Short mmCIF file of C-alpha atoms and ligand atoms in Angstrom, two decimals:
data_model
loop_
_atom_site.label_atom_id
_atom_site.label_comp_id
_atom_site.label_asym_id
_atom_site.label_seq_id
_atom_site.Cartn_x
_atom_site.Cartn_y
_atom_site.Cartn_z
CA UNK A 1 -47.19 86.26 25.76
CA UNK A 2 -47.82 86.38 29.47
CA UNK A 3 -46.35 89.19 31.59
CA UNK A 4 -44.20 86.81 33.64
CA UNK A 5 -41.94 86.04 30.64
CA UNK A 6 -38.49 87.25 31.41
CA UNK A 7 -36.76 87.63 28.02
CA UNK A 8 -33.33 88.40 29.45
CA UNK A 9 -33.37 85.20 31.37
CA UNK A 10 -34.39 83.22 28.30
CA UNK A 11 -31.49 84.88 26.53
CA UNK A 12 -29.10 83.91 29.33
CA UNK A 13 -30.20 80.30 29.08
CA UNK A 14 -29.71 80.08 25.32
CA UNK A 15 -26.16 81.15 24.58
CA UNK A 16 -25.04 80.38 21.12
CA UNK A 17 -28.57 80.04 19.75
CA UNK A 18 -29.04 81.37 16.20
CA UNK A 19 -32.15 83.30 15.07
CA UNK A 20 -33.58 80.07 13.69
CA UNK A 21 -32.90 78.27 16.96
CA UNK A 22 -34.72 81.00 18.86
CA UNK A 23 -37.64 80.78 16.45
CA UNK A 24 -37.81 77.06 17.11
CA UNK A 25 -37.81 77.75 20.84
CA UNK A 26 -40.74 80.23 20.57
CA UNK A 27 -42.64 77.68 18.41
CA UNK A 28 -42.04 74.97 20.93
CA UNK A 29 -43.18 77.19 23.79
CA UNK A 30 -46.39 78.03 21.88
CA UNK A 31 -47.07 74.36 21.29
CA UNK A 32 -46.47 73.73 24.97
CA UNK A 33 -48.93 76.42 25.95
CA UNK A 34 -51.52 75.20 23.48
CA UNK A 35 -51.15 71.67 24.78
CA UNK A 36 -52.02 72.97 28.27
CA UNK A 37 -55.00 74.95 26.87
CA UNK A 38 -53.47 78.28 27.81
CA UNK A 39 -54.38 81.56 26.09
CA UNK A 40 -50.94 83.02 26.67
CA UNK A 41 -47.42 81.62 26.59
CA UNK A 42 -45.95 81.71 30.07
CA UNK A 43 -42.39 81.59 31.34
CA UNK A 44 -42.89 77.94 32.33
CA UNK A 45 -43.67 77.15 28.67
CA UNK A 46 -40.42 78.72 27.59
CA UNK A 47 -38.54 76.83 30.27
CA UNK A 48 -40.07 73.53 29.14
CA UNK A 49 -39.36 74.36 25.44
CA UNK A 50 -35.75 75.23 26.25
CA UNK A 51 -35.19 72.02 28.27
CA UNK A 52 -36.66 69.97 25.42
CA UNK A 53 -34.43 71.54 22.89
CA UNK A 54 -31.29 71.42 25.03
CA UNK A 55 -31.75 68.09 26.72
CA UNK A 56 -34.34 66.14 24.74
CA UNK A 57 -37.90 65.29 25.61
CA UNK A 58 -38.84 64.16 29.03
CA UNK A 59 -39.47 60.42 29.21
CA UNK A 60 -41.81 60.35 32.13
CA UNK A 61 -43.19 57.00 30.97
CA UNK A 62 -39.78 55.39 31.32
CA UNK A 63 -39.75 52.90 34.16
CA UNK A 64 -36.93 53.65 36.58
CA UNK A 65 -36.48 51.53 39.68
CA UNK A 66 -36.44 53.21 43.06
CA UNK A 67 -32.85 52.17 43.43
CA UNK A 68 -31.84 53.79 40.09
CA UNK A 69 -33.78 56.90 41.02
CA UNK A 70 -31.97 57.23 44.27
CA UNK A 71 -28.57 56.57 42.66
CA UNK A 72 -29.33 59.26 40.00
CA UNK A 73 -30.42 61.69 42.75
CA UNK A 74 -27.17 61.24 44.61
CA UNK A 75 -25.22 61.53 41.38
CA UNK A 76 -26.88 64.82 40.33
CA UNK A 77 -26.68 66.14 43.85
CA UNK A 78 -22.91 65.51 43.71
CA UNK A 79 -22.51 67.55 40.55
CA UNK A 80 -24.70 70.25 41.99
CA UNK A 81 -22.74 70.70 45.24
CA UNK A 82 -19.30 70.67 43.63
CA UNK A 83 -20.63 73.16 41.04
CA UNK A 84 -22.10 75.30 43.78
CA UNK A 85 -19.10 75.36 45.97
CA UNK A 86 -16.25 75.90 43.49
CA UNK A 87 -15.73 79.48 42.36
CA UNK A 88 -15.94 80.70 38.75
CA UNK A 89 -18.29 78.03 37.41
CA UNK A 90 -21.59 78.87 35.74
CA UNK A 91 -24.41 79.07 38.33
CA UNK A 92 -26.60 76.00 38.80
CA UNK A 93 -29.91 76.58 36.95
CA UNK A 94 -31.79 73.37 37.44
CA UNK A 95 -31.25 69.86 38.69
CA UNK A 96 -33.59 67.11 37.61
CA UNK A 97 -33.91 63.36 37.86
CA UNK A 98 -36.60 63.16 35.20
CA UNK A 99 -35.24 60.90 32.45
CA UNK A 100 -34.55 62.70 29.16
CA UNK A 101 -33.17 61.20 26.06
CA UNK A 102 -30.39 58.86 27.14
CA UNK A 103 -29.84 60.60 30.52
CA UNK A 104 -31.47 59.60 33.77
CA UNK A 105 -30.79 63.00 35.29
CA UNK A 106 -29.27 66.31 34.56
CA UNK A 107 -27.63 69.19 36.27
CA UNK A 108 -27.97 72.27 34.23
CA UNK A 109 -25.83 75.36 34.58
CA UNK A 110 -26.55 78.74 33.10
CA UNK A 111 -23.76 81.08 32.03
CA UNK A 112 -24.04 84.63 33.21
CA UNK A 113 -22.82 85.80 29.85
CA UNK A 114 -21.49 84.34 26.64
CA UNK A 115 -18.05 83.37 27.30
CA UNK A 116 -15.70 82.27 24.54
CA UNK A 117 -12.56 81.97 26.61
CA UNK A 118 -11.90 79.36 29.25
CA UNK A 119 -9.41 80.08 32.01
CA UNK A 120 -7.20 77.50 33.53
CA UNK A 121 -8.93 77.78 36.89
CA UNK A 122 -12.37 77.41 35.35
CA UNK A 123 -11.16 74.40 33.29
CA UNK A 124 -9.75 72.82 36.44
CA UNK A 125 -12.98 73.44 38.36
CA UNK A 126 -15.03 72.11 35.54
CA UNK A 127 -13.27 68.81 35.75
CA UNK A 128 -14.04 68.59 39.48
CA UNK A 129 -17.65 69.50 38.68
CA UNK A 130 -17.84 66.66 36.11
CA UNK A 131 -16.52 64.31 38.75
CA UNK A 132 -19.13 65.38 41.30
CA UNK A 133 -21.52 62.59 40.23
CA UNK A 134 -18.98 59.81 40.38
CA UNK A 135 -17.62 61.05 43.69
CA UNK A 136 -21.09 61.06 45.23
CA UNK A 137 -21.60 57.42 44.12
CA UNK A 138 -18.29 56.43 45.63
CA UNK A 139 -19.01 58.22 48.87
CA UNK A 140 -22.55 56.88 49.35
CA UNK A 141 -22.32 53.42 47.80
CA UNK A 142 -18.67 52.69 48.10
CA UNK A 143 -19.08 51.47 44.51
CA UNK A 144 -19.32 53.04 41.06
CA UNK A 145 -21.66 52.68 38.10
CA UNK A 146 -21.47 53.23 34.36
CA UNK A 147 -23.62 56.40 34.90
CA UNK A 148 -20.51 58.61 35.00
CA UNK A 149 -19.12 57.37 31.72
CA UNK A 150 -19.92 60.52 29.80
CA UNK A 151 -18.73 62.79 32.63
CA UNK A 152 -15.36 61.01 32.71
CA UNK A 153 -15.00 61.28 28.96
CA UNK A 154 -15.63 65.00 29.03
CA UNK A 155 -13.32 65.54 32.03
CA UNK A 156 -10.53 63.64 30.32
CA UNK A 157 -11.10 65.60 27.10
CA UNK A 158 -10.77 68.94 28.94
CA UNK A 159 -7.59 67.73 30.73
CA UNK A 160 -6.00 66.56 27.54
CA UNK A 161 -6.83 69.83 25.75
CA UNK A 162 -5.35 71.76 28.71
CA UNK A 163 -2.07 69.93 28.33
CA UNK A 164 -1.91 69.42 24.56
CA UNK A 165 -3.61 72.39 23.02
CA UNK A 166 -4.01 75.18 25.51
CA UNK A 167 -0.54 75.13 27.03
CA UNK A 168 -1.92 75.07 30.59
CA UNK A 169 0.44 72.50 31.98
CA UNK A 170 3.39 73.95 33.88
CA UNK A 171 5.44 70.82 33.40
CA UNK A 172 4.99 70.57 29.66
CA UNK A 173 4.93 74.24 28.99
CA UNK A 174 3.02 76.36 26.58
CA UNK A 175 3.53 74.10 23.56
CA UNK A 176 1.01 72.56 21.18
CA UNK A 177 1.37 68.84 21.17
CA UNK A 178 -1.28 68.19 18.59
CA UNK A 179 -1.66 69.25 15.02
CA UNK A 180 -4.96 68.83 13.27
CA UNK A 181 -4.95 67.33 9.89
CA UNK A 182 -7.52 66.65 7.27
CA UNK A 183 -10.36 68.77 5.91
CA UNK A 184 -12.77 70.64 8.15
CA UNK A 185 -16.29 70.24 6.93
CA UNK A 186 -19.19 72.03 8.65
CA UNK A 187 -17.08 72.38 11.74
CA UNK A 188 -16.38 68.72 11.94
CA UNK A 189 -12.91 67.44 11.72
CA UNK A 190 -12.26 64.52 9.51
CA UNK A 191 -9.01 62.62 9.66
CA UNK A 192 -6.82 62.26 12.66
CA UNK A 193 -4.74 64.58 14.69
CA UNK A 194 -1.12 63.98 14.09
CA UNK A 195 1.33 63.46 16.87
CA UNK A 196 4.16 65.90 17.12
CA UNK A 197 6.17 64.28 19.88
CA UNK A 198 8.20 61.30 20.99
CA UNK A 199 7.07 58.25 22.94
CA UNK A 200 8.77 59.63 26.00
CA UNK A 201 6.84 62.85 25.63
CA UNK A 202 3.64 60.85 25.12
CA UNK A 203 4.17 59.19 28.49
CA UNK A 204 4.79 62.54 30.09
CA UNK A 205 1.60 63.96 28.58
CA UNK A 206 -0.43 60.94 29.81
CA UNK A 207 0.96 61.42 33.30
CA UNK A 208 0.13 65.10 33.31
CA UNK A 209 -3.42 64.50 32.01
CA UNK A 210 -3.87 61.79 34.67
CA UNK A 211 -2.61 64.26 37.30
CA UNK A 212 -5.15 66.93 36.29
CA UNK A 213 -8.06 64.48 36.20
CA UNK A 214 -7.07 62.83 39.47
CA UNK A 215 -6.88 66.29 41.13
CA UNK A 216 -10.43 67.03 39.92
CA UNK A 217 -11.69 63.74 41.20
CA UNK A 218 -10.07 64.28 44.63
CA UNK A 219 -11.35 67.85 44.80
CA UNK A 220 -14.93 66.54 44.22
CA UNK A 221 -14.55 63.89 46.88
CA UNK A 222 -13.19 66.34 49.43
CA UNK A 223 -16.07 68.80 48.78
CA UNK A 224 -18.72 66.15 49.06
CA UNK A 225 -17.16 64.70 52.19
CA UNK A 226 -17.25 68.16 53.77
CA UNK A 227 -20.82 68.82 52.59
CA UNK A 228 -22.25 65.43 53.30
CA UNK A 229 -25.39 66.94 54.98
CA UNK A 230 -26.12 69.11 51.95
CA UNK A 231 -25.63 66.14 49.70
CA UNK A 232 -28.33 64.29 51.64
CA UNK A 233 -30.68 67.26 51.65
CA UNK A 234 -30.40 67.85 47.87
CA UNK A 235 -30.84 64.11 47.21
CA UNK A 236 -33.93 64.05 49.42
CA UNK A 237 -35.36 67.09 47.64
CA UNK A 238 -34.77 65.57 44.24
CA UNK A 239 -36.48 62.30 45.24
CA UNK A 240 -39.49 64.31 46.44
CA UNK A 241 -39.77 67.02 43.74
CA UNK A 242 -37.94 65.45 40.79
CA UNK A 243 -36.54 68.82 39.81
CA UNK A 244 -35.28 71.79 41.83
CA UNK A 245 -34.09 75.19 40.69
CA UNK A 246 -30.98 77.24 41.47
CA UNK A 247 -32.62 79.20 44.25
CA UNK A 248 -33.76 75.98 46.01
CA UNK A 249 -30.22 74.54 45.65
CA UNK A 250 -28.93 77.71 47.28
CA UNK A 251 -31.27 77.29 50.22
CA UNK A 252 -30.56 73.57 50.67
CA UNK A 253 -26.80 73.89 50.47
CA UNK A 254 -26.97 76.65 53.02
CA UNK A 255 -28.81 74.47 55.53
CA UNK A 256 -32.55 74.82 54.87
CA UNK A 257 -34.37 71.51 55.40
CA UNK A 258 -36.46 70.02 52.57
CA UNK A 259 -39.60 70.89 54.57
CA UNK A 260 -38.82 74.53 54.01
CA UNK A 261 -38.73 74.03 50.22
CA UNK A 262 -42.05 72.21 50.50
CA UNK A 263 -43.51 75.16 52.40
CA UNK A 264 -42.27 77.71 49.87
CA UNK A 265 -43.67 75.65 47.04
CA UNK A 266 -47.05 75.28 48.69
CA UNK A 267 -47.24 79.02 49.25
CA UNK A 268 -46.45 79.89 45.67
CA UNK A 269 -49.03 77.72 44.01
CA UNK A 270 -50.74 79.44 41.17
CA UNK A 271 -47.55 79.90 39.25
CA UNK A 272 -48.42 76.47 37.90
CA UNK A 273 -45.51 74.82 39.67
CA UNK A 274 -43.38 77.04 37.57
CA UNK A 275 -39.72 77.58 38.18
CA UNK A 276 -38.66 80.54 40.21
CA UNK A 277 -34.97 81.10 39.83
CA UNK A 278 -32.95 83.80 41.38
CA UNK A 279 -30.76 85.52 38.96
ZN1 ZN B 301 -22.97 62.96 35.70
#
């Protein structure tokens, strides 16, 4: 193993991994190093291995039109800025517009520590973060695409859980509106959740869920409108470098031009284009 491997950072980026998952990560990193004819496994190999396991293999051969690349860059830049600005969210670790699996781009956050509890404020901010991509599309293109389908599904899911399971809605109070039924097998729930409320209540719940989601959407739009310049800078950087790390995001949001990132990258060659992230 090379001396630049920061084990604590690998640990931070792999919350919830079992021993076997970590073994797989080390194997994957070793394969990565061997593929590049290295005699030692470097931090960059661990990073690539982790990305592959968490997000699927890179599909560099996939043909993406310039138009789609630009849209993806704006979309990911939108997530990034909302995630950066709102308090209490996990720090941005990496943003990339290299297609992986089914995704054209990804904004990866890295928890500071394993956290098993979600506060209401963090849940609320997560919804806004999830809407960052869609909000950027609206702002730049005045139109929306199917690219945010998964984001919207996740945001709606969080909002519904806030109201129905976690008692986080002031209007509906700390009540559970959903009862799980059916056997649980390997952590998967089979069978449906039963409804424990009237039609009138159902309408109230839908309204409340809509309110939370709508608030997240508007928060994302407001942040991106206020940070329009940063949105352009991050998009430009993504189009040029394909992937940027948390430290670079920090610089760009705080006003550094893309040329400065280029200069820093040129000065730090020799690290193999590796990722330098502030922790
Ligand atoms: Zn998205």
